[in-house]
Amino acid sequence: MKVIETALEGVVILEPKVFGDDRGFFTERYSKKSMEENGLFFDFVQDNHSLSVYAGTLRGLHFQTAPKAQTKIVSIITGAILDVVVDVRKGSPTYGHHIKALITADNHRKIVVPKGFAHGALALVPNTHQLYMVDEFYSPEHDRAIRWDDPELNIDWGWGDPILSDKDKEASFLSDVDNNFIYGENI
Ligand SMILES: Cc1cn([C@H]2C[C@H](O)[C@@H](COP(=O)(O)OP(=O)(O)O[C@H]3O[C@H](C)C(=O)[C@H](O)[C@H]3O)O2)c(=O)[nH]c1=O
């Protein structure tokens, strides 16, 4: 497994070995051993699956606050997403900064979204299936949403009018969201 670092601390892209042959391919979707050999220690407790039927469906930007913060490992089993990760740890040298990554069924890439980071995914093709594991259970009370088009974040999604859930249509700006992440303290 290849680990690609990004401009955000702890946000890494994983490229697994893919064994192709004339039948198709085989790849280990997740190996605790490979993760730990690369210094990635997580105890995943929940496995999520979402389907975006339409290209232009945008889910996010979401995170759970402490003490129910989640690390996520995101992959695409069918289709493609533009994945966006934002540092929401107050006091972080990269607070409010984001990275973008193309995660597709064809590139087999996964992205690790650590605690203290908001996550968003824009489906680029119809019928995009997103799978992701988390290391903390879902907690609606700690679930937060930041606007995809928050001017403070200045994210170029390359898509003008995405399909959003009601929750995401009513999301907060980063400056207003109820966020208890403090860099170097609670995570
Ligand atoms: C996340 C989650 C949701 N739900 C229920 C709550 C809602 O009734 C329904 C849809 O939830 P939501 O609209 O928050 O789902 P997405 O918009 O796909 O959000 C997710 O996708 C973005 C990209 C993320 O990074 C988050 O992990 C996650 O929030 O599933 C659960 O029962 N368990 C869960 O873990």
Short mmCIF file of C-alpha atoms and ligand atoms in Angstrom, two decimals:
data_model
loop_
_atom_site.label_atom_id
_atom_site.label_comp_id
_atom_site.label_asym_id
_atom_site.label_seq_id
_atom_site.Cartn_x
_atom_site.Cartn_y
_atom_site.Cartn_z
CA MET A 1 0.00 0.00 0.00
CA LYS A 2 1.32 3.45 -0.95
CA VAL A 3 0.61 6.37 1.39
CA ILE A 4 0.48 9.83 -0.18
CA GLU A 5 0.70 12.78 2.20
CA THR A 6 -1.23 16.00 1.53
CA ALA A 7 -0.90 19.63 2.60
CA LEU A 8 -3.06 18.88 5.66
CA GLU A 9 -1.52 17.11 8.67
CA GLY A 10 -2.78 13.53 8.91
CA VAL A 11 -4.89 13.65 5.74
CA VAL A 12 -3.40 10.94 3.55
CA ILE A 13 -4.38 9.14 0.37
CA LEU A 14 -3.95 5.37 0.28
CA GLU A 15 -3.20 3.46 -2.91
CA PRO A 16 -3.62 -0.31 -2.38
CA LYS A 17 -1.96 -3.01 -4.46
CA VAL A 18 -4.32 -4.10 -7.25
CA PHE A 19 -3.74 -7.51 -8.83
CA GLY A 20 -5.20 -7.46 -12.32
CA ASP A 21 -5.64 -10.51 -14.52
CA ASP A 22 -7.80 -11.55 -17.44
CA ARG A 23 -10.73 -12.14 -15.02
CA GLY A 24 -10.60 -8.60 -13.62
CA PHE A 25 -8.74 -7.69 -10.40
CA PHE A 26 -8.22 -8.47 -6.73
CA THR A 27 -7.33 -5.93 -4.07
CA GLU A 28 -7.35 -5.91 -0.27
CA ARG A 29 -9.83 -3.12 0.52
CA TYR A 30 -8.60 -2.84 4.11
CA SER A 31 -5.73 -4.45 6.03
CA LYS A 32 -5.09 -3.51 9.66
CA LYS A 33 -1.55 -4.87 9.18
CA SER A 34 -0.81 -2.63 6.17
CA MET A 35 -2.31 0.35 7.95
CA GLU A 36 -0.25 -0.18 11.09
CA GLU A 37 2.93 -0.80 9.08
CA ASN A 38 2.34 2.76 7.81
CA GLY A 39 1.72 4.23 11.24
CA LEU A 40 -2.06 4.39 10.78
CA PHE A 41 -3.73 3.07 13.93
CA PHE A 42 -7.53 3.16 13.93
CA ASP A 43 -10.18 1.01 15.51
CA PHE A 44 -13.04 1.22 13.00
CA VAL A 45 -16.43 0.48 14.51
CA GLN A 46 -18.89 1.33 11.74
CA ASP A 47 -18.97 0.82 7.99
CA ASN A 48 -21.12 3.23 5.93
CA HIS A 49 -22.41 3.09 2.37
CA SER A 50 -24.10 5.93 0.48
CA LEU A 51 -25.42 5.99 -3.09
CA SER A 52 -25.58 9.22 -5.07
CA VAL A 53 -27.88 8.53 -8.01
CA TYR A 54 -27.19 11.81 -9.76
CA ALA A 55 -23.91 13.42 -10.77
CA GLY A 56 -23.66 16.73 -8.96
CA THR A 57 -24.87 15.32 -5.63
CA LEU A 58 -22.80 16.98 -2.90
CA ARG A 59 -22.70 15.55 0.64
CA GLY A 60 -21.03 17.74 3.22
CA LEU A 61 -19.13 19.37 4.63
CA HIS A 62 -19.66 17.22 7.73
CA PHE A 63 -17.88 16.36 10.96
CA GLN A 64 -18.74 15.20 14.49
CA THR A 65 -17.45 17.28 17.40
CA ALA A 66 -15.46 15.96 20.35
CA PRO A 67 -15.84 13.63 22.18
CA LYS A 68 -17.58 11.84 19.29
CA ALA A 69 -15.14 12.95 16.60
CA GLN A 70 -14.63 10.47 13.79
CA THR A 71 -11.70 9.39 11.69
CA LYS A 72 -13.01 8.29 8.29
CA ILE A 73 -11.47 6.17 5.58
CA VAL A 74 -13.38 6.88 2.36
CA SER A 75 -13.45 4.93 -0.91
CA ILE A 76 -15.60 4.57 -4.01
CA ILE A 77 -16.79 1.19 -5.18
CA THR A 78 -18.68 2.45 -8.28
CA GLY A 79 -18.36 5.90 -9.85
CA ALA A 80 -16.23 8.85 -8.80
CA ILE A 81 -16.16 11.72 -6.31
CA LEU A 82 -14.31 14.94 -5.83
CA ASP A 83 -13.42 14.59 -2.16
CA VAL A 84 -12.79 17.70 -0.04
CA VAL A 85 -11.29 17.80 3.46
CA VAL A 86 -11.18 20.99 5.58
CA ASP A 87 -9.14 21.59 8.75
CA VAL A 88 -11.62 22.85 11.40
CA ARG A 89 -9.25 22.75 14.41
CA LYS A 90 -9.19 26.24 15.91
CA GLY A 91 -5.61 27.42 16.29
CA SER A 92 -4.28 25.03 13.65
CA PRO A 93 -1.73 26.56 11.24
CA THR A 94 -3.95 25.19 8.44
CA TYR A 95 -7.33 26.14 10.01
CA GLY A 96 -9.90 26.65 7.26
CA HIS A 97 -7.55 25.25 4.62
CA HIS A 98 -8.72 22.40 2.36
CA ILE A 99 -7.40 19.76 0.04
CA LYS A 100 -9.20 18.11 -2.85
CA ALA A 101 -8.72 14.54 -4.13
CA LEU A 102 -10.22 12.52 -6.97
CA ILE A 103 -11.37 9.22 -5.47
CA THR A 104 -12.80 6.77 -8.02
CA ALA A 105 -13.65 3.11 -8.44
CA ASP A 106 -10.95 2.96 -11.13
CA ASN A 107 -8.10 4.49 -9.13
CA HIS A 108 -8.93 2.40 -6.01
CA ARG A 109 -7.74 5.31 -3.89
CA LYS A 110 -8.93 5.87 -0.34
CA ILE A 111 -8.63 9.03 1.72
CA VAL A 112 -8.11 9.17 5.48
CA VAL A 113 -10.03 12.04 7.11
CA PRO A 114 -8.75 12.49 10.69
CA LYS A 115 -10.70 13.81 13.68
CA GLY A 116 -10.89 17.60 13.54
CA PHE A 117 -11.49 17.75 9.81
CA ALA A 118 -14.73 18.31 7.89
CA HIS A 119 -15.45 16.08 4.90
CA GLY A 120 -17.41 16.58 1.70
CA ALA A 121 -17.94 14.47 -1.41
CA LEU A 122 -19.25 15.58 -4.83
CA ALA A 123 -20.45 12.75 -7.06
CA LEU A 124 -18.98 13.28 -10.52
CA VAL A 125 -20.91 10.52 -12.30
CA PRO A 126 -24.37 8.95 -11.77
CA ASN A 127 -24.81 6.00 -9.39
CA THR A 128 -21.70 6.69 -7.32
CA HIS A 129 -21.42 4.31 -4.35
CA GLN A 130 -19.31 5.67 -1.48
CA LEU A 131 -18.09 3.32 1.23
CA TYR A 132 -16.41 4.61 4.36
CA MET A 133 -15.49 3.26 7.77
CA VAL A 134 -15.43 5.38 10.92
CA ASP A 135 -13.80 4.87 14.34
CA GLU A 136 -16.63 6.46 16.34
CA PHE A 137 -20.35 5.75 16.19
CA TYR A 138 -22.77 8.18 14.60
CA SER A 139 -23.98 10.77 17.09
CA PRO A 140 -26.63 13.18 15.73
CA GLU A 141 -26.05 15.49 18.71
CA HIS A 142 -22.40 15.91 17.67
CA ASP A 143 -23.03 15.97 13.89
CA ARG A 144 -22.19 19.32 12.26
CA ALA A 145 -22.53 20.68 8.71
CA ILE A 146 -20.62 23.56 7.10
CA ARG A 147 -21.80 25.19 3.87
CA TRP A 148 -20.16 23.77 0.75
CA ASP A 149 -19.93 27.33 -0.62
CA ASP A 150 -18.65 29.07 2.52
CA PRO A 151 -16.70 32.05 1.07
CA GLU A 152 -14.17 31.76 3.93
CA LEU A 153 -13.22 28.30 2.60
CA ASN A 154 -13.18 29.34 -1.07
CA ILE A 155 -13.54 25.75 -2.38
CA ASP A 156 -13.71 25.40 -6.16
CA TRP A 157 -15.90 22.31 -6.59
CA GLY A 158 -16.07 22.81 -10.36
CA TRP A 159 -19.86 22.36 -10.12
CA GLY A 160 -22.21 25.30 -9.97
CA ASP A 161 -25.50 24.04 -8.63
CA PRO A 162 -25.11 20.80 -6.68
CA ILE A 163 -27.90 18.59 -5.36
CA LEU A 164 -27.97 19.03 -1.58
CA SER A 165 -29.90 17.52 1.33
CA ASP A 166 -32.10 19.90 3.33
CA LYS A 167 -29.50 19.64 6.12
CA ASP A 168 -26.74 20.81 3.79
CA LYS A 169 -28.90 23.58 2.34
CA GLU A 170 -29.25 24.93 5.90
CA ALA A 171 -25.61 24.34 6.93
CA SER A 172 -23.63 26.96 8.87
CA PHE A 173 -20.62 28.96 7.90
CA LEU A 174 -17.39 27.73 9.50
CA SER A 175 -17.23 30.93 11.55
CA ASP A 176 -20.68 30.21 13.05
CA VAL A 177 -20.76 26.42 13.45
CA ASP A 178 -20.81 24.96 16.96
CA ASN A 179 -17.29 23.52 16.86
CA ASN A 180 -15.21 22.57 19.92
CA PHE A 181 -12.06 21.40 18.14
CA ILE A 182 -8.95 23.15 19.48
CA TYR A 183 -5.65 22.31 17.83
CA GLY A 184 -3.37 20.32 20.13
CA GLU A 185 -5.98 20.04 22.87
CA ASN A 186 -9.05 17.83 22.50
CA ILE A 187 -7.75 15.94 19.46
C1 LIG B 1 -23.77 9.64 8.72
C2 LIG B 1 -24.90 8.80 9.22
C3 LIG B 1 -26.21 9.08 8.89
N1 LIG B 1 -27.22 8.31 9.37
C4 LIG B 1 -28.59 8.63 8.95
C5 LIG B 1 -29.03 10.04 9.33
C6 LIG B 1 -29.93 10.45 8.20
O1 LIG B 1 -31.28 10.09 8.51
C7 LIG B 1 -29.47 9.63 7.01
C8 LIG B 1 -28.66 10.44 6.02
O2 LIG B 1 -27.63 11.12 6.76
P1 LIG B 1 -26.83 12.31 6.08
O3 LIG B 1 -27.78 13.13 5.25
O4 LIG B 1 -26.01 12.99 7.15
O5 LIG B 1 -25.85 11.52 5.12
P2 LIG B 1 -24.75 12.19 4.16
O6 LIG B 1 -25.22 13.51 3.67
O7 LIG B 1 -24.38 11.13 3.20
O8 LIG B 1 -23.52 12.50 5.11
C9 LIG B 1 -22.40 11.64 5.17
O9 LIG B 1 -21.58 11.92 4.07
C10 LIG B 1 -20.56 12.87 4.26
C11 LIG B 1 -19.71 12.94 3.00
C12 LIG B 1 -19.73 12.55 5.45
O10 LIG B 1 -18.50 12.66 5.47
C13 LIG B 1 -20.41 12.11 6.65
O11 LIG B 1 -19.72 10.99 7.18
C14 LIG B 1 -21.83 11.78 6.56
O12 LIG B 1 -22.46 12.81 7.26
O13 LIG B 1 -28.64 8.57 7.54
C15 LIG B 1 -27.00 7.21 10.17
O14 LIG B 1 -27.93 6.52 10.60
N2 LIG B 1 -25.71 6.92 10.52
C16 LIG B 1 -24.65 7.66 10.08
O15 LIG B 1 -23.49 7.33 10.41
#
